[in-house]
Coordinates of C-alpha atoms in Angstrom, one line a residue:
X263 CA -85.9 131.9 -125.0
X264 CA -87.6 129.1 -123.0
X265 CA -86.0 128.3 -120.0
X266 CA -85.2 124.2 -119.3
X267 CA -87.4 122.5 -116.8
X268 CA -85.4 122.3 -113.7
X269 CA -86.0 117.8 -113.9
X270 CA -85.1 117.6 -117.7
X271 CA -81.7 119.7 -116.5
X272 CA -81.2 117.4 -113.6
X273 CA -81.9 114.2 -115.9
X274 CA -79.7 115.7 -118.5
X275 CA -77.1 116.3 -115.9
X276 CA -77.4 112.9 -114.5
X277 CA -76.7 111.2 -118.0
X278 CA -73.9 113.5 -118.6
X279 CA -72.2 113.1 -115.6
X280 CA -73.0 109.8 -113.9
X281 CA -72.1 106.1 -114.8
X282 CA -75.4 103.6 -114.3
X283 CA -74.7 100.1 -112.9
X284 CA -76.9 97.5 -113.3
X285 CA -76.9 95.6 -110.0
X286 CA -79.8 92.6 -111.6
X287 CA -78.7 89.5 -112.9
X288 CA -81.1 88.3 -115.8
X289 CA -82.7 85.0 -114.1
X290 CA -83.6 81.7 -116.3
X291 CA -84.8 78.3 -115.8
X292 CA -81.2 76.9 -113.9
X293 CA -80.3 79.3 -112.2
X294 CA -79.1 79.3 -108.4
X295 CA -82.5 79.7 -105.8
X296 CA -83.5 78.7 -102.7
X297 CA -83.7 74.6 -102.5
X298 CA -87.5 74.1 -101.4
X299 CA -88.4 76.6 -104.5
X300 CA -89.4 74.8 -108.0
X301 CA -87.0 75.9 -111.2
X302 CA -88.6 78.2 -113.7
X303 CA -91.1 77.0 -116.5
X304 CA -90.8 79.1 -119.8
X305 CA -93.0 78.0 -122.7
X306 CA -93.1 80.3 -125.8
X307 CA -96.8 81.0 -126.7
X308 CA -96.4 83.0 -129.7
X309 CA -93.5 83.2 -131.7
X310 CA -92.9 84.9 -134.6
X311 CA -90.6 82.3 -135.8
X312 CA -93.5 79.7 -136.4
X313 CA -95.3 82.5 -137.9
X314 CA -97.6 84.5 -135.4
X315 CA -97.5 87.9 -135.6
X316 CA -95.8 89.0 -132.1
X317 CA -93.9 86.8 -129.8
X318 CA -95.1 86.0 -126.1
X319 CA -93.4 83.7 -123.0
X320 CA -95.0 82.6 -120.0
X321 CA -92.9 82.2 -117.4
X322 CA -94.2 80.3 -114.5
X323 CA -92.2 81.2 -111.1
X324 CA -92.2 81.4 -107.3
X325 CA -91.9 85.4 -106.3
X326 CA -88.7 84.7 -104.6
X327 CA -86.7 84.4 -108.3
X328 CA -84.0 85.6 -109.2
X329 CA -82.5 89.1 -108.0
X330 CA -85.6 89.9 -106.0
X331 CA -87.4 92.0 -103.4
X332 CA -89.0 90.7 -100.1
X333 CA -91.2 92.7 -98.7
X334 CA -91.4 92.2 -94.9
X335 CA -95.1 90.1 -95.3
X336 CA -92.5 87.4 -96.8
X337 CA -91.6 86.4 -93.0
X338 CA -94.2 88.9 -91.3
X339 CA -98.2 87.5 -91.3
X340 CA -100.2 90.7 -91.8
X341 CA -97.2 93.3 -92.6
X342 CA -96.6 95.2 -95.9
X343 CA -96.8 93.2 -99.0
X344 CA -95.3 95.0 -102.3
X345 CA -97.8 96.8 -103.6
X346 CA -98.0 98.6 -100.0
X347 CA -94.0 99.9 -100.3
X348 CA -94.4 104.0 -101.8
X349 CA -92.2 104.8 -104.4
X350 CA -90.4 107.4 -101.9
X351 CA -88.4 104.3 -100.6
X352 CA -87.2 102.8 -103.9
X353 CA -84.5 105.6 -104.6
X354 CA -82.3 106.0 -102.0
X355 CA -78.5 106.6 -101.1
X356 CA -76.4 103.5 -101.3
X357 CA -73.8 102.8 -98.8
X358 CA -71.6 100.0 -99.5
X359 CA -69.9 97.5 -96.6
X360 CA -67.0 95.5 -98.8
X361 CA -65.8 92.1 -96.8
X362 CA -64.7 90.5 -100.1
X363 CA -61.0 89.9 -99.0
X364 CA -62.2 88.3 -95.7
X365 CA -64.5 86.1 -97.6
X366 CA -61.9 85.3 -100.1
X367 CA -60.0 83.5 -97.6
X368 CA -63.2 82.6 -95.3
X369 CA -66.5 82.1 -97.2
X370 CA -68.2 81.8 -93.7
X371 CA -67.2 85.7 -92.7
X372 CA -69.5 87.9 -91.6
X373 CA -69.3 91.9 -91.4
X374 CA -68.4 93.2 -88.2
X375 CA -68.9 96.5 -86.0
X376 CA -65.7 97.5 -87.2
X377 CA -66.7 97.3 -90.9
X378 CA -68.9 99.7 -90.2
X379 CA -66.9 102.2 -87.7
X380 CA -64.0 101.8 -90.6
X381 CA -67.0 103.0 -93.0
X382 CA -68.1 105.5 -91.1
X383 CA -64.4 106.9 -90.3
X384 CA -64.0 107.3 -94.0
X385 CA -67.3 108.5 -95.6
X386 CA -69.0 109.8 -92.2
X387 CA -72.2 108.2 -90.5
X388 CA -74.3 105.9 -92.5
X389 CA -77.3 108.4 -93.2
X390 CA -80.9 107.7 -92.3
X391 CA -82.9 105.9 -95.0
X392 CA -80.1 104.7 -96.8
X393 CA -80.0 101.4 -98.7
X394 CA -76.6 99.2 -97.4
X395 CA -75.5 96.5 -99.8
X396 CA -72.7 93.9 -98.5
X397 CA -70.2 93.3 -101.0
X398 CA -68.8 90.2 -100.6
X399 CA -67.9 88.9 -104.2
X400 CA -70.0 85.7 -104.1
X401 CA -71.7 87.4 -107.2
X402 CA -68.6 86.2 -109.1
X403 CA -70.2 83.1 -109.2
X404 CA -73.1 83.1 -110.4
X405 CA -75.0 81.4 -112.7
X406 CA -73.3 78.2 -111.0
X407 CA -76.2 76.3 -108.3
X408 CA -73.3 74.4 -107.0
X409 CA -71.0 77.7 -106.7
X410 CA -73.4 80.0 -104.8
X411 CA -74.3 77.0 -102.5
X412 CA -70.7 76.1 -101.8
X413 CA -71.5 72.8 -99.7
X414 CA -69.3 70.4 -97.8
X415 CA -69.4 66.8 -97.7
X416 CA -71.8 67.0 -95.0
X417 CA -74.0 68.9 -97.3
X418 CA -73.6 72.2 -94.9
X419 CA -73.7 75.3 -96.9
X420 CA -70.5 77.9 -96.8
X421 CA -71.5 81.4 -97.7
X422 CA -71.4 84.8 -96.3
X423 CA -74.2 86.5 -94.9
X424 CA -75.3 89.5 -92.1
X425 CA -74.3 89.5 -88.5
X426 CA -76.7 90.3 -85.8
X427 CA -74.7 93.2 -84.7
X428 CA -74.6 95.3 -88.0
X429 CA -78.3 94.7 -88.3
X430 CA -79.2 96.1 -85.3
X431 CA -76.7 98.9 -85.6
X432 CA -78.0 99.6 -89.3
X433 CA -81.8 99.5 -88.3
X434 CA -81.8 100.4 -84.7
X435 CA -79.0 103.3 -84.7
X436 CA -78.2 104.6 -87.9
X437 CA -81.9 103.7 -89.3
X438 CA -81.5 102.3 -92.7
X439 CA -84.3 101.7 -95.1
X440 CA -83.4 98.7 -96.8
X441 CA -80.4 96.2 -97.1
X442 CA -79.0 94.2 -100.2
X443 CA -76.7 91.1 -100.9
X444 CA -75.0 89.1 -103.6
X445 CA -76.0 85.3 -101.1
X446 CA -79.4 83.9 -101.8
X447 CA -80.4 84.3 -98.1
X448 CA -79.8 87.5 -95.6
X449 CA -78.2 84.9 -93.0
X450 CA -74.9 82.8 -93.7
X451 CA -74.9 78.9 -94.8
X452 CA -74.0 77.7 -91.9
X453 CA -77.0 79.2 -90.3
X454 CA -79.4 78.2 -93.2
X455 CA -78.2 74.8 -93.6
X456 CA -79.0 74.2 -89.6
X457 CA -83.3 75.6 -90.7
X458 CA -82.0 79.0 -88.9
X459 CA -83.2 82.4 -90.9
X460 CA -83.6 84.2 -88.0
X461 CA -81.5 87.9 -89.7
X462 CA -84.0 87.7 -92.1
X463 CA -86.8 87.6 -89.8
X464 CA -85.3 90.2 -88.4
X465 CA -85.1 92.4 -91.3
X466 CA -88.5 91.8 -92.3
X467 CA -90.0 92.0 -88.6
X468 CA -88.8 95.7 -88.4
X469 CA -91.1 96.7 -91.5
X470 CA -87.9 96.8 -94.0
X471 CA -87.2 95.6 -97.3
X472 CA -84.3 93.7 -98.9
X473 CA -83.2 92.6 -102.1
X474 CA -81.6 89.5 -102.6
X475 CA -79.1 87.8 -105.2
X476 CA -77.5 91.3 -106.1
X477 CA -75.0 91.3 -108.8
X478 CA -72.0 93.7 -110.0
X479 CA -71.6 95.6 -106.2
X480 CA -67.8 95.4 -106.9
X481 CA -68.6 98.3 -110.2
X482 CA -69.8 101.0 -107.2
X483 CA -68.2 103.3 -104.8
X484 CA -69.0 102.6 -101.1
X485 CA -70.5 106.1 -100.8
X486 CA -72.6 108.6 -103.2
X487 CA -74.3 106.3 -104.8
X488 CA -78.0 106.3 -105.2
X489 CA -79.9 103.0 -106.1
X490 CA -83.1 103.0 -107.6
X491 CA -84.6 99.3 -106.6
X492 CA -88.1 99.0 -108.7
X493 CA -90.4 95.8 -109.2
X494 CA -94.0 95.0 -110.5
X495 CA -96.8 95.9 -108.4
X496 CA -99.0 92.9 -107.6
X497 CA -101.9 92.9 -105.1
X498 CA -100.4 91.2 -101.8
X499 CA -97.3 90.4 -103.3
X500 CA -94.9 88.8 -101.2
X501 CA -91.9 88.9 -103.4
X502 CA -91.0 89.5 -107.1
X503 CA -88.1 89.8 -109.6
X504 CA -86.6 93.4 -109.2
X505 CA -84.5 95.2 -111.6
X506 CA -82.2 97.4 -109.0
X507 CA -79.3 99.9 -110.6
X508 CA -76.7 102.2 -109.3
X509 CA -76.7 106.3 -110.3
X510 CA -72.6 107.3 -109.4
X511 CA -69.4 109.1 -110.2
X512 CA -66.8 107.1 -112.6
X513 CA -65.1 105.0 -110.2

């Protein structure tokens, strides 16, 4: 009797008894992205339809598409581009902070200190290396450019982003790995639409990683989670579509 490799027993575990949540919207030419970026060119260069033998697209995009990673060398001259991140960091616990009913009624909030103490009070201290996604519903509305922008008449963007304060209590106290949102950028629209990314420099300056545009963070607990966040490998990148996913308990 041969006895089951302890990974194949794990994986067959993990398939039994944990749901997988796809966290990755499916990008296409359209689709909400930051305004100074170009839309996405798709041309069909083989197509079995009109007769060739295997089909092929070429997609012509900025790295910044899309759900998406940014390396810190996006903001950082000289720091770690994508290829540079080991795979040790792409599967790591996910702690959720949910703000969705405060930016239901205020798409300018921002989380708070006491987000995270109420977090902590019920699921214990965010651990070290984690991976902290803010849930804050705006993924409801994508694929919609005008949506996910949510501008005034005075063209001045209202969306929820990071606050100063949970970053540096994430990364300088509780020592995160990596964060994640559902906005386009890591700072709110009131900040961006003033030129003002200055919680993204942040993030990026402290040699971190963060994935942006995340969908379907209201399908996962806030704690036991692990996310597995994976993405090409190109020499020097500086950003690229990621396919990100959830490992947890039925909800």
């Amino acid at each position: 009797m041969t006895t089951e490799p302890p990974l194949w027993a794990l994986h067959r575990e993990l398939t039994e008894k944990t749901v997988r949540t796809d966290l990755t919207h499916a990008f296409h030419p359209g689709q909400p992205h930051f305004p100074a970026f170009p839309d996405e060119k798709r041309e069909t260069l083989f197509d079995m339809a009109r007769g060739d033998g295997f089909t092929v697209h070429l997609h012509t995009i900025v790295g910044q598409w899309g759900t998406h990673v940014d390396p810190p060398v996006h903001f950082v001259a000289g720091a770690r581009t994508l290829d540079e991140i080991p795979v040790d960091e792409m599967i790591l616990p996910l702690v959720v902070l949910d703000i969705t009913a405060r930016v239901d009624a205020d798409p300018d909030a921002v989380p708070t200190l006491d987000d995270v103490r109420a977090w902590e009070e019920r699921n214990g201290r965010v651990p070290q290396g984690a991976f902290v996604a803010l849930r804050t519903g705006w993924g409801r509305r994508w694929p919609d450019p005008d949506a996910m922008a949510n501008k005034d008449a005075a063209g001045v963007s209202h969306y929820p982003g990071w606050s100063a304060e949970v970053l540096r209590y994430l990364f300088e106290e509780a020592g995160v790995t990596a964060i994640g949102h559902e906005q386009t950028d890591t700072d709110p629209g009131l900040a961006t639409s003033a030129g003002d990314f200055g919680l993204e420099l942040y993030v990026l300056e402290r040699d971190r990683w963060q994935i942006e545009l995340m969908a379907n963070l209201d399908q996962v607990p806030e704690t036991g989670a692990l996310i597995v966040a994976t993405w090409p490998k190109p020499q020097g990148g500086s950003g690229f579509p990621a396919r990100v996913f959830a490992l947890h308990p039925a909800l």
